[in-house]
Coordinates of C-alpha atoms in Angstrom, one line a residue:
X1 CA 48.6 135.6 162.7
X2 CA 46.0 138.3 163.3
X3 CA 45.8 141.7 161.6
X4 CA 43.2 143.7 163.6
X5 CA 44.8 147.0 162.6
X6 CA 44.8 145.8 159.0
X7 CA 41.0 145.2 159.2
X8 CA 40.4 148.9 160.1
X9 CA 42.7 150.1 157.4
X10 CA 41.1 147.8 154.9
X11 CA 37.6 149.1 155.7
X12 CA 38.8 152.6 155.2
X13 CA 40.7 152.1 152.0
X14 CA 38.7 149.5 150.1
X15 CA 36.1 150.8 147.7
X16 CA 32.6 149.9 148.8
X17 CA 30.1 150.8 146.1
X18 CA 26.4 151.1 147.0
X19 CA 27.4 151.9 150.5
X20 CA 23.9 152.9 151.3
X21 CA 22.5 149.6 150.2
X22 CA 22.0 146.6 152.5
X23 CA 23.4 143.2 151.8
X24 CA 21.2 140.2 151.2
X25 CA 18.2 140.0 153.4
X26 CA 19.5 136.7 154.7
X27 CA 21.3 137.2 158.0
X28 CA 25.0 136.4 157.6
X29 CA 25.8 133.6 160.0
X30 CA 29.0 133.0 161.7
X31 CA 29.5 129.4 160.5
X32 CA 33.0 128.8 159.2
X33 CA 33.6 127.4 155.7
X34 CA 36.9 125.8 154.7
X35 CA 38.6 126.5 151.4
X36 CA 38.8 122.9 150.6
X37 CA 35.1 122.6 150.8
X38 CA 34.4 125.3 148.2
X39 CA 34.6 125.3 144.5
X40 CA 37.4 127.4 142.9
X41 CA 37.2 129.9 140.1
X42 CA 38.8 131.1 137.0
X43 CA 40.3 134.6 136.7
X44 CA 37.6 137.1 135.8
X45 CA 38.9 137.6 132.3
X46 CA 40.6 134.3 131.8
X47 CA 44.4 134.1 131.8
X48 CA 45.9 137.5 132.0
X49 CA 47.1 138.6 128.5
X50 CA 50.8 138.8 128.6
X51 CA 50.8 142.1 126.9
X52 CA 48.7 143.4 129.9
X53 CA 51.3 142.0 132.3
X54 CA 53.9 144.0 130.5
X55 CA 52.0 147.2 130.9
X56 CA 51.5 146.4 134.6
X57 CA 55.2 146.0 135.2
X58 CA 57.3 147.1 132.3
X59 CA 61.1 146.9 132.5
X60 CA 62.8 149.9 134.0
X61 CA 64.4 152.4 131.6
X62 CA 67.1 154.6 133.1
X63 CA 65.6 154.6 136.5
X64 CA 67.1 153.6 139.8
X65 CA 65.2 150.3 139.6
X66 CA 66.8 147.1 138.7
X67 CA 63.8 146.2 136.6
X68 CA 62.4 143.6 139.1
X69 CA 59.0 143.8 140.7
X70 CA 58.4 142.1 144.1
X71 CA 58.2 138.9 142.1
X72 CA 60.8 139.7 139.6
X73 CA 58.3 139.5 136.8
X74 CA 59.0 142.7 134.8
X75 CA 61.4 141.1 132.5
X76 CA 59.2 138.0 132.4
X77 CA 56.3 140.2 131.2
X78 CA 58.4 141.6 128.4
X79 CA 59.5 138.1 127.5
X80 CA 55.9 136.8 127.5
X81 CA 54.7 139.7 125.4
X82 CA 57.4 139.1 122.8
X83 CA 56.8 135.4 122.8
X84 CA 53.0 135.9 122.3
X85 CA 53.0 138.7 119.8
X86 CA 56.0 137.3 117.8
X87 CA 57.2 140.8 117.3
X88 CA 60.8 140.1 118.3
X89 CA 62.9 137.3 119.7
X90 CA 62.8 136.9 123.4
X91 CA 65.9 137.8 125.4
X92 CA 64.9 135.6 128.3
X93 CA 64.0 131.9 128.8
X94 CA 60.4 132.3 129.8
X95 CA 57.6 131.2 127.4
X96 CA 53.9 131.4 128.3
X97 CA 51.7 128.4 127.8
X98 CA 49.2 128.7 125.0
X99 CA 46.7 126.4 126.6
X100 CA 43.2 127.7 127.5
X101 CA 43.1 129.9 130.7
X102 CA 46.2 128.4 132.4
X103 CA 48.5 131.5 132.7
X104 CA 48.8 132.4 136.4
X105 CA 48.0 135.8 137.7
X106 CA 51.1 138.1 137.8
X107 CA 52.8 138.9 141.1
X108 CA 52.0 141.7 142.0
X109 CA 48.5 141.3 140.5
X110 CA 47.8 142.8 137.0
X111 CA 45.8 145.8 138.3
X112 CA 49.0 147.0 140.2
X113 CA 51.3 149.7 138.8
X114 CA 54.6 151.1 139.9
X115 CA 53.7 154.7 140.9
X116 CA 56.3 156.3 138.7
X117 CA 54.6 154.6 135.7
X118 CA 51.1 155.8 136.4
X119 CA 51.5 158.9 134.1
X120 CA 51.0 161.2 137.1
X121 CA 53.7 163.9 136.9
X122 CA 53.9 164.3 140.7
X123 CA 54.8 160.6 141.1
X124 CA 57.4 160.2 138.3
X125 CA 60.3 159.7 140.7
X126 CA 58.5 157.3 143.1
X127 CA 59.9 154.1 141.6
X128 CA 59.8 152.2 144.8
X129 CA 56.1 152.0 145.5
X130 CA 53.6 149.6 143.7
X131 CA 49.9 150.6 144.0
X132 CA 46.6 149.4 142.7
X133 CA 42.9 150.0 143.3
X134 CA 40.4 147.7 141.5
X135 CA 36.7 147.1 141.6
X136 CA 34.6 144.5 139.9
X137 CA 30.8 144.3 139.6
X138 CA 29.2 141.2 138.1
X139 CA 25.5 140.6 137.4
X140 CA 24.5 136.9 137.1
X141 CA 21.4 135.3 135.8
X142 CA 21.2 131.7 137.0
X143 CA 18.3 129.4 136.2
X144 CA 18.0 125.9 137.8
X145 CA 21.5 126.0 139.3
X146 CA 22.3 122.4 140.1
X147 CA 24.4 123.5 143.0
X148 CA 21.2 124.5 144.8
X149 CA 18.5 122.5 146.4
X150 CA 15.8 125.0 145.3
X151 CA 15.4 125.1 141.5
X152 CA 14.6 128.7 140.8
X153 CA 15.8 131.9 139.1
X154 CA 18.6 133.8 141.0
X155 CA 19.9 137.2 139.8
X156 CA 22.6 138.3 142.2
X157 CA 25.1 141.2 141.9
X158 CA 28.6 140.3 143.1
X159 CA 30.9 143.2 144.2
X160 CA 34.6 142.8 144.9
X161 CA 36.9 145.7 145.7
X162 CA 40.7 145.6 146.1
X163 CA 43.6 147.8 147.1
X164 CA 47.3 147.0 146.9
X165 CA 50.4 148.7 148.3
X166 CA 54.0 147.3 147.9
X167 CA 57.4 148.7 148.7
X168 CA 60.5 147.6 146.8
X169 CA 64.1 148.6 146.2
X170 CA 64.3 151.7 148.4
X171 CA 64.9 149.6 151.5
X172 CA 66.5 146.6 149.8
X173 CA 67.0 143.9 150.7
X174 CA 63.7 144.4 152.7
X175 CA 60.5 144.6 150.8
X176 CA 56.9 143.9 151.5
X177 CA 53.2 144.3 150.4
X178 CA 49.7 144.4 151.7
X179 CA 46.5 143.7 149.7
X180 CA 43.0 144.4 150.9
X181 CA 39.7 143.0 149.6
X182 CA 36.0 143.4 150.3
X183 CA 33.6 140.9 148.8
X184 CA 29.8 141.1 149.0
X185 CA 26.7 139.9 147.2
X186 CA 23.4 141.8 146.7
X187 CA 20.0 140.7 145.5
X188 CA 20.7 137.0 146.1
X189 CA 18.0 134.5 147.0
X190 CA 20.2 132.0 148.9
X191 CA 22.0 132.1 152.2
X192 CA 25.4 133.8 152.4
X193 CA 28.5 131.7 151.9
X194 CA 32.2 132.3 151.7
X195 CA 32.2 132.0 147.9
X196 CA 30.5 135.4 147.7
X197 CA 31.0 137.1 151.1
X198 CA 34.3 138.2 152.8
X199 CA 34.0 141.7 154.2
X200 CA 36.9 144.1 154.5
X201 CA 39.6 141.5 154.6
X202 CA 43.4 141.5 154.3
X203 CA 44.3 138.9 151.7
X204 CA 48.1 139.6 151.6
X205 CA 50.4 141.0 154.2
X206 CA 54.0 139.8 153.9
X207 CA 57.6 140.9 154.4
X208 CA 60.2 139.9 151.9
X209 CA 64.0 139.5 151.9
X210 CA 65.2 140.2 148.4
X211 CA 68.8 139.3 147.6
X212 CA 69.5 140.5 144.1
X213 CA 72.0 138.2 142.2
X214 CA 72.5 136.0 145.3
X215 CA 72.5 132.9 143.0
X216 CA 74.6 134.3 140.3
X217 CA 73.5 134.6 136.7
X218 CA 72.2 132.3 134.0
X219 CA 73.8 131.9 130.5
X220 CA 72.1 135.0 129.3
X221 CA 73.6 137.1 132.1
X222 CA 70.3 137.5 133.8
X223 CA 70.6 137.8 137.6
X224 CA 69.2 134.9 139.7
X225 CA 67.8 136.5 142.9
X226 CA 66.9 134.8 146.2
X227 CA 63.6 135.8 147.7
X228 CA 62.2 134.8 151.1
X229 CA 58.7 135.8 152.1
X230 CA 56.8 135.4 155.4
X231 CA 53.2 136.3 156.2
X232 CA 49.9 136.1 154.5
X233 CA 50.0 135.4 150.7
X234 CA 47.7 134.9 147.8
X235 CA 49.1 133.8 144.4
X236 CA 48.9 131.3 141.6
X237 CA 51.3 128.7 140.3
X238 CA 51.6 126.2 137.4
X239 CA 48.3 126.0 135.5
X240 CA 46.3 127.2 138.5
X241 CA 44.5 123.9 138.9
X242 CA 46.1 123.2 142.3
X243 CA 47.1 126.6 143.5
X244 CA 45.0 129.6 142.6
X245 CA 43.8 132.9 143.8
X246 CA 40.4 132.1 142.3
X247 CA 40.0 135.3 140.4
X248 CA 36.6 134.3 139.0
X249 CA 35.1 133.7 142.4
X250 CA 34.1 136.7 144.5
X251 CA 36.5 135.6 147.3
X252 CA 40.2 134.7 147.4
X253 CA 42.3 131.7 148.6
X254 CA 44.9 132.9 151.0
X255 CA 47.7 131.2 153.1
X256 CA 49.9 132.1 156.0
X257 CA 53.4 130.8 156.2
X258 CA 56.7 130.9 154.3
X259 CA 57.8 131.0 150.7
X260 CA 61.3 130.8 149.1
X261 CA 62.0 131.6 145.4
X262 CA 65.3 130.6 143.8
X263 CA 65.7 132.7 140.7
X264 CA 63.1 134.5 138.7
X265 CA 60.7 133.8 135.8
X266 CA 63.2 134.8 133.0
X267 CA 65.9 132.5 134.2
X268 CA 66.7 129.1 132.6
X269 CA 65.7 127.4 135.9
X270 CA 63.7 128.6 138.9
X271 CA 62.7 127.0 142.2
X272 CA 59.6 127.7 144.3
X273 CA 59.3 126.3 147.9
X274 CA 56.6 126.9 150.4
X275 CA 55.0 125.8 153.7
X276 CA 51.6 127.3 154.5
X277 CA 48.6 127.0 156.7
X278 CA 45.4 127.7 154.7
X279 CA 43.3 130.6 155.8
X280 CA 39.7 130.1 156.7
X281 CA 37.4 132.6 155.1
X282 CA 34.9 134.1 157.6
X283 CA 31.9 136.1 156.3
X284 CA 32.1 139.1 158.5
X285 CA 35.0 138.5 160.9
X286 CA 38.7 138.6 160.2
X287 CA 39.9 135.5 158.5
X288 CA 41.9 132.9 160.6
X289 CA 44.4 130.3 159.6
X290 CA 43.5 126.7 159.9
X291 CA 45.9 125.7 162.6
X292 CA 45.6 121.9 162.2
X293 CA 46.5 122.0 158.4
X294 CA 49.8 122.5 156.6
X295 CA 50.1 122.7 152.8
X296 CA 53.7 122.5 151.6
X297 CA 55.7 121.6 148.5
X298 CA 58.0 122.7 145.7
X299 CA 58.1 123.5 142.0
X300 CA 61.1 123.3 139.7
X301 CA 60.9 125.3 136.5
X302 CA 63.3 124.1 133.7
X303 CA 63.3 126.5 130.8
X304 CA 66.6 125.6 129.1
X305 CA 64.6 124.1 126.2
X306 CA 61.7 126.5 126.4
X307 CA 61.6 127.2 122.6
X308 CA 60.2 123.7 122.5
X309 CA 59.2 122.7 126.0
X310 CA 59.1 124.0 129.5
X311 CA 59.2 121.3 132.2
X312 CA 57.8 121.8 135.7
X313 CA 58.3 118.8 138.0
X314 CA 56.6 119.5 141.4
X315 CA 55.5 118.0 144.7
X316 CA 52.6 119.1 146.9
X317 CA 51.7 117.7 150.3
X318 CA 48.8 118.3 152.7
X319 CA 48.8 117.3 156.4
X320 CA 45.8 117.6 158.7
X321 CA 46.0 116.8 162.5
X322 CA 42.5 115.8 163.5
X323 CA 43.2 115.2 167.2
X324 CA 42.3 118.7 168.3
X325 CA 39.2 119.2 166.1
X326 CA 37.6 115.8 165.8
X327 CA 38.4 115.6 162.1
X328 CA 40.3 112.8 160.5
X329 CA 44.0 112.8 160.2
X330 CA 45.2 113.3 156.6
X331 CA 48.6 112.9 155.0
X332 CA 48.5 113.4 151.2
X333 CA 51.6 113.3 149.0
X334 CA 51.4 114.4 145.4
X335 CA 54.4 114.2 143.0
X336 CA 53.7 115.4 139.5
X337 CA 55.1 116.6 136.2
X338 CA 53.8 119.3 133.9
X339 CA 55.1 120.2 130.5
X340 CA 54.1 122.7 127.8
X341 CA 55.4 124.2 124.7
X342 CA 55.2 124.8 120.9
X343 CA 56.2 122.6 118.0
X344 CA 58.4 125.0 116.0
X345 CA 56.6 127.3 113.6
X346 CA 53.8 124.8 112.8
X347 CA 51.2 126.6 114.9
X348 CA 50.8 123.5 117.1
X349 CA 51.1 123.7 120.9
X350 CA 50.7 121.3 123.8
X351 CA 50.2 121.2 127.6
X352 CA 50.2 118.1 129.8
X353 CA 50.0 117.4 133.5
X354 CA 50.6 114.0 135.2
X355 CA 49.7 113.7 138.9
X356 CA 49.9 110.8 141.3
X357 CA 48.8 110.8 145.0
X358 CA 49.4 108.5 147.9
X359 CA 49.2 108.7 151.7
X360 CA 46.6 108.3 154.4
X361 CA 43.0 109.6 154.6
X362 CA 41.8 108.8 158.1
X363 CA 41.8 105.1 158.5
X364 CA 41.9 104.6 154.7
X365 CA 44.9 104.4 152.4
X366 CA 44.9 107.2 149.8
X367 CA 45.6 106.3 146.2
X368 CA 44.5 108.7 143.4
X369 CA 45.7 110.2 140.2
X370 CA 44.9 112.7 137.5
X371 CA 46.1 113.6 134.0
X372 CA 45.4 116.5 131.7
X373 CA 46.3 116.9 128.0
X374 CA 45.6 119.8 125.7
X375 CA 46.6 120.1 122.0
X376 CA 46.1 123.4 120.1
X377 CA 46.6 124.8 116.7
X378 CA 46.8 128.6 115.9
X379 CA 46.0 129.6 112.4
X380 CA 48.1 132.2 110.6
X381 CA 45.3 134.8 110.4
X382 CA 44.9 138.3 111.6
X383 CA 42.3 137.2 114.2
X384 CA 44.8 134.7 115.7
X385 CA 42.2 131.9 115.8
X386 CA 43.2 129.0 118.1
X387 CA 41.4 125.6 118.0
X388 CA 42.1 123.2 120.9
X389 CA 41.1 119.7 122.1
X390 CA 41.3 118.9 125.8
X391 CA 40.9 115.8 127.9
X392 CA 41.1 115.8 131.7
X393 CA 40.7 113.0 134.2
X394 CA 40.7 112.9 138.0
X395 CA 40.0 109.7 139.8
X396 CA 37.1 109.1 142.1
X397 CA 36.6 106.7 145.0
X398 CA 35.8 103.3 143.4
X399 CA 34.5 101.4 146.5
X400 CA 33.0 103.3 149.5
X401 CA 33.3 100.1 151.6
X402 CA 37.0 99.3 151.2
X403 CA 40.0 100.7 153.0
X404 CA 41.3 102.8 150.0
X405 CA 40.2 106.3 149.1
X406 CA 40.7 107.0 145.4
X407 CA 39.2 110.5 145.3
X408 CA 41.7 113.0 143.9
X409 CA 42.7 115.8 146.2
X410 CA 42.4 119.1 144.3
X411 CA 44.2 121.2 147.0
X412 CA 43.5 124.9 146.5
X413 CA 43.1 125.4 142.8
X414 CA 40.5 126.9 140.5
X415 CA 37.9 125.0 138.6
X416 CA 35.9 127.3 136.3
X417 CA 37.5 126.2 133.0
X418 CA 36.1 122.7 133.7
X419 CA 32.7 124.3 133.3
X420 CA 31.8 128.0 132.8
X421 CA 28.9 127.6 135.3
X422 CA 31.1 126.3 138.1
X423 CA 29.4 122.9 138.3
X424 CA 32.6 120.8 137.8
X425 CA 35.7 120.6 140.0
X426 CA 39.0 118.7 139.7
X427 CA 37.9 115.4 141.3
X428 CA 36.0 112.3 140.1
X429 CA 35.8 113.6 136.6
X430 CA 36.3 112.6 132.9
X431 CA 35.9 115.5 130.5
X432 CA 36.7 116.0 126.8
X433 CA 36.4 119.6 125.4
X434 CA 36.8 121.5 122.2
X435 CA 37.6 125.3 122.3
X436 CA 37.8 128.1 119.8
X437 CA 39.5 131.4 120.7
X438 CA 40.0 134.4 118.4
X439 CA 40.7 138.2 118.5
X440 CA 38.8 140.1 115.8
X441 CA 40.5 143.3 116.8
X442 CA 42.9 144.6 119.5
X443 CA 40.4 145.2 122.3
X444 CA 38.0 142.3 121.7
X445 CA 38.6 138.7 122.5
X446 CA 36.1 135.9 122.1
X447 CA 36.2 132.3 123.1
X448 CA 33.7 129.4 123.2
X449 CA 33.4 125.7 123.3
X450 CA 31.6 122.5 124.0
X451 CA 32.3 120.1 126.9
X452 CA 31.1 116.7 128.0
X453 CA 31.3 115.3 131.6
X454 CA 31.3 111.8 133.1
X455 CA 32.0 110.7 136.7
X456 CA 35.4 108.8 136.8
X457 CA 33.7 106.5 139.3
X458 CA 29.9 106.2 139.3
X459 CA 30.0 105.2 143.0
X460 CA 31.6 108.5 144.1
X461 CA 30.1 112.0 144.4
X462 CA 29.6 114.9 142.1
X463 CA 31.2 117.5 144.3
X464 CA 29.2 120.6 143.5
X465 CA 25.7 119.0 143.2
X466 CA 23.6 120.4 146.0
X467 CA 26.9 122.0 147.2
X468 CA 25.2 125.0 149.0
X469 CA 23.9 122.5 151.6
X470 CA 27.3 121.3 152.9
X471 CA 30.3 119.3 151.9
X472 CA 28.2 116.3 151.0
X473 CA 25.1 118.1 149.9
X474 CA 23.7 118.2 153.4
X475 CA 20.7 116.0 153.5
X476 CA 20.7 115.8 149.7
X477 CA 23.1 113.1 148.5
X478 CA 25.4 114.0 145.7
X479 CA 26.7 110.4 145.7
X480 CA 25.1 107.1 144.8
X481 CA 27.3 104.4 146.4
X482 CA 25.6 101.7 144.4
X483 CA 26.4 103.3 141.0
X484 CA 22.8 102.8 139.8
X485 CA 22.3 106.6 139.1
X486 CA 24.7 106.3 136.1
X487 CA 27.9 108.2 135.4
X488 CA 27.0 110.8 132.7
X489 CA 26.9 114.2 134.3
X490 CA 25.9 116.2 131.2
X491 CA 27.2 118.5 128.5
X492 CA 27.4 122.2 128.0
X493 CA 28.0 125.0 125.5
X494 CA 29.7 128.2 126.6
X495 CA 30.7 131.5 124.9
X496 CA 32.4 134.6 126.3
X497 CA 33.4 138.0 124.9
X498 CA 35.9 140.3 126.6
X499 CA 36.1 144.0 125.5
X500 CA 38.4 146.7 126.8
X501 CA 36.0 149.6 126.9
X502 CA 38.5 152.2 128.0
X503 CA 42.0 152.4 129.4
X504 CA 40.8 151.5 132.9
X505 CA 37.6 149.7 132.1
X506 CA 37.3 146.1 131.1
X507 CA 34.0 144.3 130.3
X508 CA 33.0 140.7 129.9
X509 CA 29.8 139.1 128.8
X510 CA 29.2 135.3 128.9
X511 CA 26.6 132.6 128.5
X512 CA 26.6 128.9 129.3
X513 CA 23.8 126.3 128.7
X514 CA 24.1 123.0 130.6
X515 CA 22.1 119.9 129.7
X516 CA 21.8 117.4 132.6
X517 CA 22.9 113.8 132.1
X518 CA 21.4 110.7 133.8
X519 CA 23.4 111.1 137.0
X520 CA 22.3 114.7 137.7
X521 CA 18.6 113.9 136.7
X522 CA 18.5 110.8 138.9
X523 CA 20.0 112.5 141.9
X524 CA 17.7 115.6 141.6
X525 CA 14.6 113.4 141.3
X526 CA 15.7 111.3 144.3
X527 CA 16.3 114.5 146.4
X528 CA 13.9 117.1 145.0
X529 CA 11.2 115.0 143.3
X530 CA 11.9 116.6 139.9
X531 CA 14.7 117.5 137.5
X532 CA 14.4 120.4 135.0
X533 CA 16.9 118.7 132.7
X534 CA 18.9 121.8 131.9
X535 CA 20.1 125.1 133.3
X536 CA 21.2 128.5 132.0
X537 CA 23.9 130.9 133.2
X538 CA 24.4 134.4 131.8
X539 CA 26.6 137.2 133.2
X540 CA 27.8 140.7 132.6
X541 CA 31.0 141.9 134.3
X542 CA 32.7 145.3 134.6
X543 CA 36.1 145.8 136.1
X544 CA 37.4 149.3 136.9
X545 CA 41.1 149.9 137.7
X546 CA 42.6 153.2 139.0
X547 CA 45.9 152.9 137.2

């Protein structure tokens, strides 16, 4: 599916700050990078606060609207806000997870507003149009980045601009949306890649058939709609670890295909089915779908017992036909179960995810698994302090010479909560963490923590080590098949503060210090002749929204 007209419109509408400046001195090549070969990212400000979601799509009051956004999340936003603030009992079944940075981006995205709710008098009756314009600038200070093969100081500026337009209700049951994005990097010392560059791109363009109340009502008399989408889509699901827009990263994961939603977020049950072809990000050309790959699956949301636990059994599959491209054939199947909730009024919360994988990976059998557990406790204090303990595991390939591949397939999720500096992804990893989150006053939120990292298999790779030089580090090996380099990756401290400077201006400042373990030191010495032993990452981010 090609959107050449959309490219022109995107170029015209997307905000391009510093238009007189030139991009990196490096010449942008035309090499194609696949999403599966790039690290993912966390949303720029962590999980979207549910109170912000409510502001983005509040329930309709006396208008022609039925209260549903394109994704039917208006009522869910209200439910989430009530559940989080504890101001009143929820009237729906949805409860948000309390675990660290796992709340998916809203649909439409949180920078979008219904035009009638922008406060502009001339638009007060335009209830059927969702609009949003958003720009983010982030300055990064990176010293001795282990993803690079040149250990030096890098201070890039990352710019990302977006515009969104969605039509709903007025032409029901037909709806639709488009979202444009422009991603660039300035002042960087390394070659361009598709983590930072994706110029004037169309990241969403879909049509939707919205059948209100097609599946009846739940026990709370909330309508259960049926939604069918076709086109290009970018969204997040579950805890974002396997399907994510990658809001932290400068570029976005997108897909082309079909999606069916049974019900909406406030219902006691909901189903989400999809069949997509991943979209390949091109630096300066219009993105193209990867025609030999299909990503498909389904998620069931069971919220009948959501005051205690929400259950999300799901299945994901990935098929790759290598006959036309010279790549290997892949058939990965991944059944799983996630559950999260709170234990009464004790202040305790939990989140777990159990994932098994099987199938074929070229000539090898694929057998892998992962599990994640987080336990948290929120103190009864005005600052809402939450302390949590986390442990995550994803298997790695145990023997490079056998006929079984044990490396966990992370699909298209985000990875930044594994490490604030983007060093760790959801494969071949064992990681315990402790986190502290608190909110000293309404517009300031602070979180920090300490993390430790080991390879699940000391004979498999550390994905992001030397990552800028190819999927296996290019000529710099990020794997020691003998296991003699050890399994300890390192440990890091991170802290972040998010402050709402004004109604349409959000700021974030963060810092992370990483201390290399034996595996990183040994591989750096083998490849580069030296290892600095640690690295530092500092950043300042400003997000401007029009509405």
